Short mmCIF file of C-alpha atoms and ligand atoms in Angstrom, two decimals:
data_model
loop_
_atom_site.label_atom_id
_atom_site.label_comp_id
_atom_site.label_asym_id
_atom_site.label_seq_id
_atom_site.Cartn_x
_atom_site.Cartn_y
_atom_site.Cartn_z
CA UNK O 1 -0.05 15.47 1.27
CA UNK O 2 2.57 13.99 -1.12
CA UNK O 3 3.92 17.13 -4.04
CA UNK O 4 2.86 14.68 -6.95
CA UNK O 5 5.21 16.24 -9.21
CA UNK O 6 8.01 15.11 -7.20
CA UNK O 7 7.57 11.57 -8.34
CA UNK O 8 11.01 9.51 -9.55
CA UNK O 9 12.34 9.94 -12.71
CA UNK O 10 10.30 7.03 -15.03
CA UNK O 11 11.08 5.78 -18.70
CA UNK O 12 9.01 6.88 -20.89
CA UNK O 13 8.83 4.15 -23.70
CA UNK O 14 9.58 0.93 -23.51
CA UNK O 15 12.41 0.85 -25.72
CA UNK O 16 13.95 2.24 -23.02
CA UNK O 17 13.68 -0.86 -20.42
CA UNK O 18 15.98 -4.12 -21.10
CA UNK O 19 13.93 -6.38 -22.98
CA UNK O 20 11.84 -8.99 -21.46
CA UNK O 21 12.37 -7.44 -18.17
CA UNK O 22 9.22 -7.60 -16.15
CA UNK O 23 7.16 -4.81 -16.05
CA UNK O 24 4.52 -4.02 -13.63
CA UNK O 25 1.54 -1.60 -15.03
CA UNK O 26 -0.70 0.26 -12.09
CA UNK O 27 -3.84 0.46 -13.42
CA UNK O 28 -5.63 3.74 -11.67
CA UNK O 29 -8.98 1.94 -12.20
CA UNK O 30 -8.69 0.95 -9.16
CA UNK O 31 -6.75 4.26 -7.66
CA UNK O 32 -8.51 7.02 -5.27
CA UNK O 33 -9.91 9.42 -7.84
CA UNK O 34 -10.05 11.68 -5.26
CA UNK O 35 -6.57 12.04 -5.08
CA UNK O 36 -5.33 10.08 -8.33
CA UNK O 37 -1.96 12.10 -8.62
CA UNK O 38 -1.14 11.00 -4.95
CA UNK O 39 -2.07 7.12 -5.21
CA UNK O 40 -0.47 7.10 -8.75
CA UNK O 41 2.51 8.61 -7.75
CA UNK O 42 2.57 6.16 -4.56
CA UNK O 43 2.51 3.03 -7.06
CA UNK O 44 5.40 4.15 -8.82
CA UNK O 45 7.15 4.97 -5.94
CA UNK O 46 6.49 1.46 -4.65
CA UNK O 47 8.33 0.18 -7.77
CA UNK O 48 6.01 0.57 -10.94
CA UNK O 49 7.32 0.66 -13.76
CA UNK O 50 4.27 2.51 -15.62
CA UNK O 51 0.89 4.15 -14.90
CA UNK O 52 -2.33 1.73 -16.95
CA UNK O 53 -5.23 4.39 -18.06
CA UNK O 54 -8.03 2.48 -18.82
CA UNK O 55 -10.54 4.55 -20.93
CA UNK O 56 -13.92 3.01 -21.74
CA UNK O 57 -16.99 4.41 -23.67
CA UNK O 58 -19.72 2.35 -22.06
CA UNK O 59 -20.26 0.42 -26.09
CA UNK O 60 -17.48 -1.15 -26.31
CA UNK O 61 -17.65 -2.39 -22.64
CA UNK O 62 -20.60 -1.67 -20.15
CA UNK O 63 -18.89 1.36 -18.32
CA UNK O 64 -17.41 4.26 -18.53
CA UNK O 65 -14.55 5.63 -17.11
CA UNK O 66 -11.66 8.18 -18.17
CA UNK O 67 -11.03 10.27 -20.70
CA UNK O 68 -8.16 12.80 -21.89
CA UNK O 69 -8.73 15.66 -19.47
CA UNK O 70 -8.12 13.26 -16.81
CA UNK O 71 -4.95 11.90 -18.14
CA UNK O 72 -3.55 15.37 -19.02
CA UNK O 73 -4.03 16.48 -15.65
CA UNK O 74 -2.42 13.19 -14.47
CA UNK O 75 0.58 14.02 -16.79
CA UNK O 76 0.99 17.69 -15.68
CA UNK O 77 1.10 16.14 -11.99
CA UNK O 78 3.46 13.41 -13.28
CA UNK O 79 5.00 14.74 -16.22
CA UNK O 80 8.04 11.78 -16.09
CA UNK O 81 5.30 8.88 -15.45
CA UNK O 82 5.04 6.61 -18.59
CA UNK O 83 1.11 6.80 -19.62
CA UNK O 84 -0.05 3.53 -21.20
CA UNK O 85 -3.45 4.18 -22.49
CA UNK O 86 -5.90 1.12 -22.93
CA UNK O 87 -8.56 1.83 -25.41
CA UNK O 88 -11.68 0.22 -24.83
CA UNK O 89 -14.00 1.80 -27.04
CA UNK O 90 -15.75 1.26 -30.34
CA UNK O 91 -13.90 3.86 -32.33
CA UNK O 92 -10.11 4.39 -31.26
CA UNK O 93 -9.45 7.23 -34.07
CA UNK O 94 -11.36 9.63 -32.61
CA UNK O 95 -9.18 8.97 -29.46
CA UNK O 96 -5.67 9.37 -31.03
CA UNK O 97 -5.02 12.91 -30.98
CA UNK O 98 -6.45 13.64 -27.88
CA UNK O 99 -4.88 11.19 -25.81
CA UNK O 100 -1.16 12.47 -28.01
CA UNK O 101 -2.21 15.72 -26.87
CA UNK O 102 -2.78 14.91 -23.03
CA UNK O 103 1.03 13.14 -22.67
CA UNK O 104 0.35 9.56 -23.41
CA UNK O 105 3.59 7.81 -24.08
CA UNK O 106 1.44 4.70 -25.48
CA UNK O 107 -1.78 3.66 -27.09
CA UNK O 108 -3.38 0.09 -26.84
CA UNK O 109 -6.90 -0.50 -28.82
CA UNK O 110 -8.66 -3.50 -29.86
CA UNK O 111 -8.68 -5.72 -32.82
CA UNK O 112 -12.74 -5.76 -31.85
CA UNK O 113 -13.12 -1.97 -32.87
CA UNK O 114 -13.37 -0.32 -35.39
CA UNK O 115 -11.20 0.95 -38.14
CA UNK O 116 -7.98 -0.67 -39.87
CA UNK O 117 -5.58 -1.90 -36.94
CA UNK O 118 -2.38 -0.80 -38.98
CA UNK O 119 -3.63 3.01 -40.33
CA UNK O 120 -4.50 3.12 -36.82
CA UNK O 121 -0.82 2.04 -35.94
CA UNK O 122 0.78 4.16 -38.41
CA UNK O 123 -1.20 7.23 -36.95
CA UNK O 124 -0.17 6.61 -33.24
CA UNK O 125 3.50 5.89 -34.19
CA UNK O 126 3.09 9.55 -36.49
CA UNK O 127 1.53 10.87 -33.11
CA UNK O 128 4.94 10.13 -31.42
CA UNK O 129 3.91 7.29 -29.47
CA UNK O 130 4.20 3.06 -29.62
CA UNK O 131 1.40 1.27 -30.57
CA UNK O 132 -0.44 -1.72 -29.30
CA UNK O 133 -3.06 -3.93 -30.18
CA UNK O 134 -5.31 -5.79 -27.02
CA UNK O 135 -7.60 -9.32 -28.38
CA UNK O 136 -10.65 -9.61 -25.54
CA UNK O 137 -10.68 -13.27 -23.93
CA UNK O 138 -13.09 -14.87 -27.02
CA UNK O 139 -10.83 -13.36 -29.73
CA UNK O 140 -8.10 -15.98 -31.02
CA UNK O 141 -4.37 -15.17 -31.40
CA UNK O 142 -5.27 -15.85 -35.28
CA UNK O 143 -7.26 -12.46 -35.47
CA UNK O 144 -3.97 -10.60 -35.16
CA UNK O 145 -1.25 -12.10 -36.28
CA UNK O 146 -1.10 -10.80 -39.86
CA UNK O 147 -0.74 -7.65 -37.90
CA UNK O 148 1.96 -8.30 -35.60
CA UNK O 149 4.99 -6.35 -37.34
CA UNK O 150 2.50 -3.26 -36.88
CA UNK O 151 2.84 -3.23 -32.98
CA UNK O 152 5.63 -2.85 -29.94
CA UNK O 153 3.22 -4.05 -27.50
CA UNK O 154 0.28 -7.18 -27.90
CA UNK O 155 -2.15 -7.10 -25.17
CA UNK O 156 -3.72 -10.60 -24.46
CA UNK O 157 -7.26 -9.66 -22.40
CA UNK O 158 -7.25 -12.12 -19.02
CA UNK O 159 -10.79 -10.82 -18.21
CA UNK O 160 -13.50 -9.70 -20.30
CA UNK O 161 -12.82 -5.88 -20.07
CA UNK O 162 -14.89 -3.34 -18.26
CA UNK O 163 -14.29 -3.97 -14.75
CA UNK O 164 -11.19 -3.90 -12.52
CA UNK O 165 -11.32 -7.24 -9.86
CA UNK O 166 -12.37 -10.01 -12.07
CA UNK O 167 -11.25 -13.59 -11.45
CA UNK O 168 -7.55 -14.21 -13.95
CA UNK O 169 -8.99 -16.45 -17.20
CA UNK O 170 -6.24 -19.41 -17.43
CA UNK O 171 -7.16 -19.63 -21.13
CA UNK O 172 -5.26 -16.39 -21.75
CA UNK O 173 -1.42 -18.14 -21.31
CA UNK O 174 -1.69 -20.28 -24.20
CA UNK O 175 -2.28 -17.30 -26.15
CA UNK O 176 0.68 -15.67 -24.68
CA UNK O 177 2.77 -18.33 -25.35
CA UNK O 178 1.96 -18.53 -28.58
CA UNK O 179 2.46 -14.81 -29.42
CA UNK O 180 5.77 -14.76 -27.73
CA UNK O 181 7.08 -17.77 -30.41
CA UNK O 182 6.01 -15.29 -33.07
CA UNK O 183 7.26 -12.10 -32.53
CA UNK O 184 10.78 -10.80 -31.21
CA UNK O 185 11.79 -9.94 -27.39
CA UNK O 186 12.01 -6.37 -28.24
CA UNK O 187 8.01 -6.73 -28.32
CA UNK O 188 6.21 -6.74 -25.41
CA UNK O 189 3.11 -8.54 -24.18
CA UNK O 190 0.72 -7.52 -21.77
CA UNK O 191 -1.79 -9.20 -19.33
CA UNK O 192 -4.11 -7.31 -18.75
CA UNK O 193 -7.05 -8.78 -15.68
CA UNK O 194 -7.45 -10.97 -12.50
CA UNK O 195 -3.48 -10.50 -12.67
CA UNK O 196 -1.68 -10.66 -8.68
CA UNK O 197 0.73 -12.79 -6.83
CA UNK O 198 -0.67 -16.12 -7.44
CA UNK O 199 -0.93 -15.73 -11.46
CA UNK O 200 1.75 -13.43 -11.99
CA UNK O 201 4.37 -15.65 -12.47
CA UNK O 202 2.60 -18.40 -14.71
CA UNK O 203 2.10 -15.10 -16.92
CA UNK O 204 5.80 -14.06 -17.01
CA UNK O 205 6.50 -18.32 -17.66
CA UNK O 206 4.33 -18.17 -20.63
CA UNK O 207 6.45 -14.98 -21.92
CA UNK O 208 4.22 -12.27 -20.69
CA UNK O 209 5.99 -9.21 -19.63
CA UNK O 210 4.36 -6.06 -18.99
CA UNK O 211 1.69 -7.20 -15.96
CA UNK O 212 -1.20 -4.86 -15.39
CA UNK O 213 -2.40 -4.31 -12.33
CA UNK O 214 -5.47 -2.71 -10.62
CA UNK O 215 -7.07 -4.29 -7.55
CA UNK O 216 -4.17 -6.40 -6.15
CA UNK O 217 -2.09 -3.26 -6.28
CA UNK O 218 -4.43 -0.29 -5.16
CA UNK O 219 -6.45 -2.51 -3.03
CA UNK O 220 -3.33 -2.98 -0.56
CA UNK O 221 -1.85 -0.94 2.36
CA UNK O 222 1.53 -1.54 1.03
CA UNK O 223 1.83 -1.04 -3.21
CA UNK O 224 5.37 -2.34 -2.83
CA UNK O 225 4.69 -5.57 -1.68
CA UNK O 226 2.25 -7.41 -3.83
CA UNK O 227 4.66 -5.27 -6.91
CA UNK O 228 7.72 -6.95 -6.14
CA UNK O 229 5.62 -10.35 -5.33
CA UNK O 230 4.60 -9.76 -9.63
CA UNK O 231 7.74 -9.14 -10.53
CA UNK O 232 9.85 -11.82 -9.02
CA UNK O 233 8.07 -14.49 -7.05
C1 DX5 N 301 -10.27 -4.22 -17.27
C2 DX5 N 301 -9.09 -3.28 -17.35
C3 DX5 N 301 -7.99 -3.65 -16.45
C4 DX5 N 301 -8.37 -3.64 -15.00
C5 DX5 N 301 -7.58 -4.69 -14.29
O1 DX5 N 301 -11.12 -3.97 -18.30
O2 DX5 N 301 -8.56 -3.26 -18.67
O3 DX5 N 301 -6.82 -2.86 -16.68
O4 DX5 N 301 -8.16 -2.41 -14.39
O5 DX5 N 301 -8.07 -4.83 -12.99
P1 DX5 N 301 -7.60 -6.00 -12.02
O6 DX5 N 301 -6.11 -5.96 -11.96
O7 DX5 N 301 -8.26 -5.67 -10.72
O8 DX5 N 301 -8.10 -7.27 -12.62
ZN1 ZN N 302 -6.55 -2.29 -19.05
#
């Protein structure tokens, strides 16, 4: 049994990695919950950069799946991992605090939900944490990009969200590569779905640079091989 606290020393906001550097996000959607803190720290010892907690409410998308108690426990095991919480639930406010509380370094939620995307900015970035704001594959660049000066992070959905495994939606690089001629390098942009070695570089071409990853990570023998695959090939 791996000591889960011994995991590397991570960086805990993105300000602190060169900009535009690929990034490779292990989603534990797709981890052993049986022994998360084990498989998570594995991933990052394989060369992740961060840890993706994907929290649904089973409204916003049909399932459910983590909450804060599980990511607190995940940061007491891996108090240096960088926590980048996905919000995919009808109301993020009521999620703020409670995800600040449990060590997230970062907070994505949707311009679906509800409530005003830049009070709900201002409040993570008061919470201590950078801010991001995720469009599902229907939802147009144009819903968001009054917003943009709001965010450090734009998350550009490549499957509908809900389930880890899904087939990568082509129609999300346009989107990317229109983002990335609007806001500065320091910002980062995720892909989020159906994301592994075949589609990881036409994400990073289009300017994508934070990857998430859930099934073509966790559902290898080796984590380091289909990470460095994302992050160069
Ligand atoms: C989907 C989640 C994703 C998911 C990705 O709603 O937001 O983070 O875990 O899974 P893969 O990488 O298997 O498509
Ligand atoms: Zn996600």
């Amino acid at each position: 049994m791996v000591d889960a606290r011994a995991a590397p020393m991570q960086r805990q906001s993105f300000s602190a990695f060169s900009p535009r550097d690929p990034l490779i996000a292990a989603s534990i959607l797709s981890a052993d919950f049986a022994r998360l803190a084990d498989d998570a720290k594995c991933a990052l010892l394989a060369g992740a950069d961060l840890l993706h907690v994907d929290v649904m409410d089973g409204h916003f998308v049909p399932n459910l799946s983590m909450g804060p108690a599980l990511c607190a426990c995940l940061h007491r095991a891996l108090p240096t991992a960088m926590l980048d919480v996905h919000l995919m639930v009808t109301d993020p406010a009521q999620y703020l605090e409670p995800f600040a509380r449990a060590g997230a370094s970062h907070i994505t939620f949707h311009i679906e939900a509800n409530g005003n995307a830049a009070e709900l900015a201002a409040r993570i970035h008061a919470l201590g944490m950078s801010a991001g704001i995720a469009i599902k594959p229907d939802t147009p660049t144009s819903a968001i990009e009054h917003l943009l000066a709001h965010f450090e992070l734009l998350l550009v959905m490549s499957v509908h969200p809900g389930f880890s495994g899904q087939k990568f939606l082509e129609s999300a690089l346009p989107k990317v590569a229109h983002l990335r001629t609007l806001v500065p390098d320091a910002v980062r942009i995720q892909l989020d779905g159906g994301v592994n070695a075949s589609t990881a570089k036409r994400c990073r071409d289009a300017g994508g640079d934070v990857l998430v990853s859930a099934s073509a990570l966790f559902g290898t023998p080796d984590y380091s091989l289909p990470i460095r695959q994302m992050r160069l090939d």
